[in-house]
mmCIF file of C-alpha atoms in Angstrom:
data_model
loop_
_atom_site.group_PDB
_atom_site.id
_atom_site.type_symbol
_atom_site.label_atom_id
_atom_site.label_comp_id
_atom_site.label_asym_id
_atom_site.label_seq_id
_atom_site.Cartn_x
_atom_site.Cartn_y
_atom_site.Cartn_z
ATOM 1 C CA MET A 11 43.662 -53.485 212.017
ATOM 2 C CA PHE A 12 42.789 -49.813 211.724
ATOM 3 C CA PHE A 13 40.130 -50.100 214.416
ATOM 4 C CA ILE A 14 42.506 -51.833 216.829
ATOM 5 C CA SER A 15 45.166 -49.181 216.323
ATOM 6 C CA PHE A 16 42.502 -46.514 216.888
ATOM 7 C CA ILE A 17 41.532 -48.115 220.198
ATOM 8 C CA GLU A 18 45.175 -48.367 221.187
ATOM 9 C CA LYS A 19 45.730 -44.667 220.446
ATOM 10 C CA PHE A 20 42.585 -43.777 222.401
ATOM 11 C CA VAL A 21 43.722 -45.770 225.438
ATOM 12 C CA ASN A 22 47.191 -44.209 225.349
ATOM 13 C CA LEU A 23 45.764 -40.702 224.957
ATOM 14 C CA SER A 24 43.362 -41.166 227.859
ATOM 15 C CA LEU A 25 46.200 -42.432 230.021
ATOM 16 C CA GLU A 26 48.351 -39.409 229.194
ATOM 17 C CA ILE A 27 45.676 -36.730 229.545
ATOM 18 C CA PHE A 28 43.457 -37.962 232.358
ATOM 19 C CA SER A 29 45.791 -40.423 234.094
ATOM 20 C CA ILE A 30 43.058 -43.022 233.687
ATOM 21 C CA ASP A 31 43.967 -46.532 232.705
ATOM 22 C CA LEU A 32 41.113 -47.630 230.447
ATOM 23 C CA ASN A 33 42.381 -51.192 230.462
ATOM 24 C CA LEU A 34 41.275 -51.507 234.064
ATOM 25 C CA ILE A 35 37.891 -50.025 233.197
ATOM 26 C CA LEU A 36 37.345 -52.294 230.182
ATOM 27 C CA ILE A 37 38.462 -55.568 231.749
ATOM 28 C CA GLY A 38 35.468 -57.274 233.283
ATOM 29 C CA SER A 39 32.895 -55.108 231.518
ATOM 30 C CA TYR A 40 29.961 -56.147 229.402
ATOM 31 C CA PHE A 41 31.146 -53.785 226.655
ATOM 32 C CA LEU A 42 34.427 -55.639 226.236
ATOM 33 C CA LEU A 43 32.670 -59.012 226.307
ATOM 34 C CA ILE A 44 30.200 -57.965 223.603
ATOM 35 C CA PHE A 45 33.014 -56.409 221.546
ATOM 36 C CA ALA A 46 34.996 -59.662 221.786
ATOM 37 C CA TYR A 47 31.960 -61.704 220.728
ATOM 38 C CA ILE A 48 31.337 -59.417 217.752
ATOM 39 C CA SER A 49 34.950 -59.470 216.609
ATOM 40 C CA ARG A 50 35.224 -63.253 217.067
ATOM 41 C CA PHE A 51 31.978 -64.270 215.343
ATOM 42 C CA ASN A 52 31.846 -61.558 212.700
ATOM 43 C CA ALA A 53 33.277 -63.947 210.100
ATOM 44 C CA VAL A 54 30.484 -66.474 210.645
ATOM 45 C CA SER A 55 27.797 -63.839 210.140
ATOM 46 C CA PHE A 56 29.616 -62.214 207.253
ATOM 47 C CA GLY A 57 29.913 -65.534 205.424
ATOM 48 C CA ALA A 58 26.190 -66.226 205.630
ATOM 49 C CA ILE A 59 25.219 -62.727 204.502
ATOM 50 C CA ASN A 60 27.874 -62.686 201.767
ATOM 51 C CA SER A 61 26.579 -65.932 200.288
ATOM 52 C CA GLY A 62 23.074 -64.433 200.261
ATOM 53 C CA ILE A 63 24.336 -61.349 198.442
ATOM 54 C CA ASN A 64 26.200 -63.473 195.887
ATOM 55 C CA ARG A 65 22.992 -65.371 195.058
ATOM 56 C CA LEU A 66 21.118 -62.170 194.167
ATOM 57 C CA PRO A 67 20.973 -61.201 190.504
ATOM 58 C CA PRO A 68 22.864 -57.919 189.993
ATOM 59 C CA ASN A 69 20.167 -56.448 187.758
ATOM 60 C CA LEU A 70 17.531 -56.243 190.529
ATOM 61 C CA LEU A 71 18.983 -53.076 191.993
ATOM 62 C CA GLU A 72 19.589 -51.639 188.528
ATOM 63 C CA ALA A 73 15.971 -52.317 187.525
ATOM 64 C CA SER A 74 14.659 -50.602 190.633
ATOM 65 C CA ARG A 75 16.965 -47.644 190.110
ATOM 66 C CA SER A 76 15.924 -47.361 186.452
ATOM 67 C CA LEU A 77 12.327 -46.904 187.632
ATOM 68 C CA GLY A 78 13.434 -43.745 189.424
ATOM 69 C CA ASN A 79 13.698 -45.091 192.954
ATOM 70 C CA PRO A 80 16.515 -43.809 195.183
ATOM 71 C CA PHE A 81 19.230 -46.228 196.282
ATOM 72 C CA TRP A 82 18.081 -46.613 199.898
ATOM 73 C CA TYR A 83 14.456 -47.153 198.860
ATOM 74 C CA SER A 84 15.562 -49.803 196.361
ATOM 75 C CA PHE A 85 17.752 -51.431 198.961
ATOM 76 C CA ARG A 86 14.980 -51.463 201.580
ATOM 77 C CA LYS A 87 12.201 -52.658 199.271
ATOM 78 C CA VAL A 88 14.065 -54.989 196.885
ATOM 79 C CA ILE A 89 17.364 -56.233 198.305
ATOM 80 C CA LEU A 90 16.629 -56.415 202.035
ATOM 81 C CA PRO A 91 13.535 -58.663 201.752
ATOM 82 C CA LEU A 92 15.566 -61.077 199.630
ATOM 83 C CA LEU A 93 18.393 -61.040 202.185
ATOM 84 C CA ARG A 94 16.176 -61.660 205.232
ATOM 85 C CA PRO A 95 16.748 -65.455 205.256
ATOM 86 C CA SER A 96 20.517 -64.917 205.021
ATOM 87 C CA ILE A 97 20.464 -62.309 207.786
ATOM 88 C CA LEU A 98 18.371 -64.609 209.979
ATOM 89 C CA THR A 99 20.746 -67.485 209.276
ATOM 90 C CA ALA A 100 23.737 -65.299 210.168
ATOM 91 C CA PHE A 101 22.092 -64.244 213.427
ATOM 92 C CA ILE A 102 21.209 -67.811 214.388
ATOM 93 C CA LEU A 103 24.682 -69.167 213.576
ATOM 94 C CA ALA A 104 26.345 -66.430 215.621
ATOM 95 C CA PHE A 105 23.877 -66.995 218.478
ATOM 96 C CA VAL A 106 24.587 -70.722 218.598
ATOM 97 C CA ASP A 107 28.345 -70.109 218.584
ATOM 98 C CA ILE A 108 28.093 -67.481 221.327
ATOM 99 C CA ILE A 109 25.998 -69.797 223.516
ATOM 100 C CA LYS A 110 28.739 -72.423 223.537
ATOM 101 C CA GLU A 111 31.718 -70.016 223.647
ATOM 102 C CA LEU A 112 33.889 -70.637 226.696
ATOM 103 C CA PRO A 113 37.396 -69.100 226.374
ATOM 104 C CA ILE A 114 36.300 -65.523 225.683
ATOM 105 C CA THR A 115 33.668 -65.715 228.399
ATOM 106 C CA LEU A 116 36.096 -67.065 230.982
ATOM 107 C CA LEU A 117 38.728 -64.446 230.229
ATOM 108 C CA LEU A 118 36.590 -61.324 229.852
ATOM 109 C CA ARG A 119 33.400 -61.866 231.834
ATOM 110 C CA PRO A 120 32.420 -59.537 234.651
ATOM 111 C CA PHE A 121 32.241 -60.883 238.185
ATOM 112 C CA ASN A 122 29.098 -62.884 238.983
ATOM 113 C CA PHE A 123 28.292 -63.295 235.285
ATOM 114 C CA GLU A 124 27.695 -66.918 234.435
ATOM 115 C CA THR A 125 26.735 -68.552 231.161
ATOM 116 C CA LEU A 126 25.805 -72.140 230.445
ATOM 117 C CA ALA A 127 29.306 -72.837 229.146
ATOM 118 C CA THR A 128 30.887 -71.520 232.347
ATOM 119 C CA TYR A 129 28.489 -73.624 234.430
ATOM 120 C CA VAL A 130 29.475 -76.725 232.471
ATOM 121 C CA TYR A 131 33.152 -75.889 232.914
ATOM 122 C CA GLN A 132 32.856 -75.225 236.640
ATOM 123 C CA TYR A 133 30.798 -78.335 237.350
ATOM 124 C CA ALA A 134 33.029 -80.547 235.208
ATOM 125 C CA ASN A 135 36.118 -79.076 236.860
ATOM 126 C CA ASP A 136 34.650 -79.841 240.296
ATOM 127 C CA GLU A 137 33.747 -83.347 239.060
ATOM 128 C CA MET A 138 30.006 -82.770 239.489
ATOM 129 C CA LEU A 139 29.254 -84.404 236.176
ATOM 130 C CA GLU A 140 25.526 -84.815 236.839
ATOM 131 C CA ARG A 141 25.048 -81.065 237.091
ATOM 132 C CA ALA A 142 27.431 -80.428 234.205
ATOM 133 C CA SER A 143 25.515 -82.828 231.986
ATOM 134 C CA SER A 144 22.203 -81.036 232.505
ATOM 135 C CA ALA A 145 23.735 -77.678 231.546
ATOM 136 C CA ALA A 146 25.507 -79.293 228.586
ATOM 137 C CA LEU A 147 22.242 -80.861 227.442
ATOM 138 C CA LEU A 148 20.598 -77.450 227.635
ATOM 139 C CA ILE A 149 23.372 -76.034 225.408
ATOM 140 C CA VAL A 150 22.723 -78.812 222.891
ATOM 141 C CA ILE A 151 18.969 -78.173 222.918
ATOM 142 C CA ILE A 152 19.419 -74.405 222.560
ATOM 143 C CA GLY A 153 21.825 -75.047 219.684
ATOM 144 C CA LEU A 154 19.554 -77.597 218.030
ATOM 145 C CA LEU A 155 16.341 -75.552 217.982
ATOM 146 C CA PRO A 156 17.695 -72.762 215.730
ATOM 147 C CA ILE A 157 19.217 -75.328 213.374
ATOM 148 C CA LEU A 158 15.841 -77.049 213.034
ATOM 149 C CA PHE A 159 14.285 -73.636 212.404
ATOM 150 C CA ILE A 160 16.818 -72.894 209.645
ATOM 151 C CA ASN A 161 16.134 -76.313 208.120
ATOM 152 C CA LYS A 162 12.400 -75.571 208.070
ATOM 153 C CA ILE A 163 13.008 -72.190 206.394
ATOM 154 C CA MET A 164 15.224 -73.815 203.755
ATOM 155 C CA ASN A 165 12.579 -76.452 203.010
ATOM 156 C CA ILE A 166 9.962 -73.705 202.591
ATOM 157 C CA ASN A 167 12.307 -71.823 200.234
ATOM 158 C CA LYS A 168 12.885 -74.993 198.176
ATOM 159 C CA LYS A 169 9.129 -75.436 197.755
ATOM 160 C CA ILE A 170 8.744 -71.830 196.598
ATOM 161 C CA ILE A 171 11.550 -72.101 194.045
#
């Protein structure tokens, strides 16, 4: 909430000082689209990374620090390699959700910016179901490949443990 109120104050201040309406500048920009994707799918990524952090033993960082290593060195050499599967999982889950996201893309996309979801929507709306089905199948394939990759990583991790 703090960040949203900060943006609101910034927009109001720019309107008062420079007589520029930033809403018109932001609507239809890639920045606003990326910001909307990040704010919408942050919870998915945070959940995957948080579960990875909760699985780590708390004494790993303490053991590294007791050997005289600084915090950032310990984090980079001990914690981050153990969190790489969780970070990769978070990235893949967010990527799959963004690929199939339609409402945010339809509302905030710049002109002449099309995604697979918007193609499916436009073709289905125009009742060109043959073309819509090929784009929809591509969404399914793009969504399925990362899931198979995650499954392979999890099977490798089960064999190691």
